[in-house]
Amino acid sequence: MLKTEFKNNVLTAYIDGEIDHDSAAKIRTKIDGAAQSLKPKLLCLDFSKVTFMDSSGVGLIMGRYRQMGLLGGRLQVTNIPDNMYRIFAMSGLEGLGVLG
């Protein structure tokens, strides 16, 4: 479901599977705990293995964007599957400059 890696002041969260209401809460808890303790300059959310995402995924990203701002860092979302990119664009996430 979620694997994290921390090196060179970058916390990468590899998300695997579906992001819905239930899974988003679990993912959020794990990422927030790691970010609070490690205080990375960059939080990278890797979506390469995400198979489904609803609005909970958008909320997950927005919340991590705010959290990283409070920690003095930034957020980047990478490897977004083509079939999900439309959700990112329609939700306004493109305008945040977090898509990589």
PDB file of C-alpha atoms in Angstrom, residues 26-74:
ATOM      1  CA  LYS A  26      -4.073   5.422   6.343  1.00  0.00           C
ATOM      2  CA  ILE A  27      -1.683   6.870   3.760  1.00  0.00           C
ATOM      3  CA  ARG A  28      -2.043  10.358   5.250  1.00  0.00           C
ATOM      4  CA  THR A  29      -1.232   9.111   8.754  1.00  0.00           C
ATOM      5  CA  LYS A  30       1.943   7.339   7.622  1.00  0.00           C
ATOM      6  CA  ILE A  31       3.194  10.184   5.429  1.00  0.00           C
ATOM      7  CA  ASP A  32       2.444  12.854   8.029  1.00  0.00           C
ATOM      8  CA  GLY A  33       4.255  10.914  10.740  1.00  0.00           C
ATOM      9  CA  ALA A  34       7.334  10.463   8.589  1.00  0.00           C
ATOM     10  CA  ALA A  35       7.315  14.115   7.443  1.00  0.00           C
ATOM     11  CA  GLN A  36       6.929  15.417  10.997  1.00  0.00           C
ATOM     12  CA  SER A  37       9.864  13.402  12.282  1.00  0.00           C
ATOM     13  CA  LEU A  38      12.198  13.714   9.272  1.00  0.00           C
ATOM     14  CA  LYS A  39      11.318  17.293   8.185  1.00  0.00           C
ATOM     15  CA  PRO A  40      12.294  16.773   4.523  1.00  0.00           C
ATOM     16  CA  LYS A  41      12.878  19.672   2.142  1.00  0.00           C
ATOM     17  CA  LEU A  42      10.879  17.770  -0.481  1.00  0.00           C
ATOM     18  CA  LEU A  43       8.035  15.287  -0.168  1.00  0.00           C
ATOM     19  CA  CYS A  44       7.656  13.295  -3.365  1.00  0.00           C
ATOM     20  CA  LEU A  45       4.450  11.310  -3.889  1.00  0.00           C
ATOM     21  CA  ASP A  46       5.082   8.614  -6.512  1.00  0.00           C
ATOM     22  CA  PHE A  47       1.832   7.616  -8.233  1.00  0.00           C
ATOM     23  CA  SER A  48       3.338   5.069 -10.649  1.00  0.00           C
ATOM     24  CA  LYS A  49       1.475   2.158  -9.015  1.00  0.00           C
ATOM     25  CA  VAL A  50      -1.814   3.929  -8.218  1.00  0.00           C
ATOM     26  CA  THR A  51      -4.638   2.104 -10.000  1.00  0.00           C
ATOM     27  CA  PHE A  52      -7.605   4.257  -8.900  1.00  0.00           C
ATOM     28  CA  MET A  53      -8.111   7.608  -7.231  1.00  0.00           C
ATOM     29  CA  ASP A  54     -11.265   9.484  -6.265  1.00  0.00           C
ATOM     30  CA  SER A  55     -11.625  12.909  -4.663  1.00  0.00           C
ATOM     31  CA  SER A  56      -9.990  11.545  -1.503  1.00  0.00           C
ATOM     32  CA  GLY A  57      -6.739  11.427  -3.455  1.00  0.00           C
ATOM     33  CA  VAL A  58      -7.058  15.111  -4.312  1.00  0.00           C
ATOM     34  CA  GLY A  59      -7.634  15.847  -0.626  1.00  0.00           C
ATOM     35  CA  LEU A  60      -4.605  13.748   0.281  1.00  0.00           C
ATOM     36  CA  ILE A  61      -2.407  15.776  -2.062  1.00  0.00           C
ATOM     37  CA  MET A  62      -3.806  19.151  -0.957  1.00  0.00           C
ATOM     38  CA  GLY A  63      -3.271  18.280   2.696  1.00  0.00           C
ATOM     39  CA  ARG A  64       0.328  17.224   2.110  1.00  0.00           C
ATOM     40  CA  TYR A  65       0.895  20.436   0.118  1.00  0.00           C
ATOM     41  CA  ARG A  66      -0.248  22.472   3.128  1.00  0.00           C
ATOM     42  CA  GLN A  67       1.737  20.347   5.572  1.00  0.00           C
ATOM     43  CA  MET A  68       4.958  20.722   3.616  1.00  0.00           C
ATOM     44  CA  GLY A  69       4.415  24.473   3.445  1.00  0.00           C
ATOM     45  CA  LEU A  70       4.162  24.575   7.239  1.00  0.00           C
ATOM     46  CA  LEU A  71       7.359  22.519   7.520  1.00  0.00           C
ATOM     47  CA  GLY A  72       9.197  24.854   5.141  1.00  0.00           C
ATOM     48  CA  GLY A  73       9.397  22.269   2.399  1.00  0.00           C
ATOM     49  CA  ARG A  74       7.629  21.562  -0.834  1.00  0.00           C
TER      50      ARG A  74
END
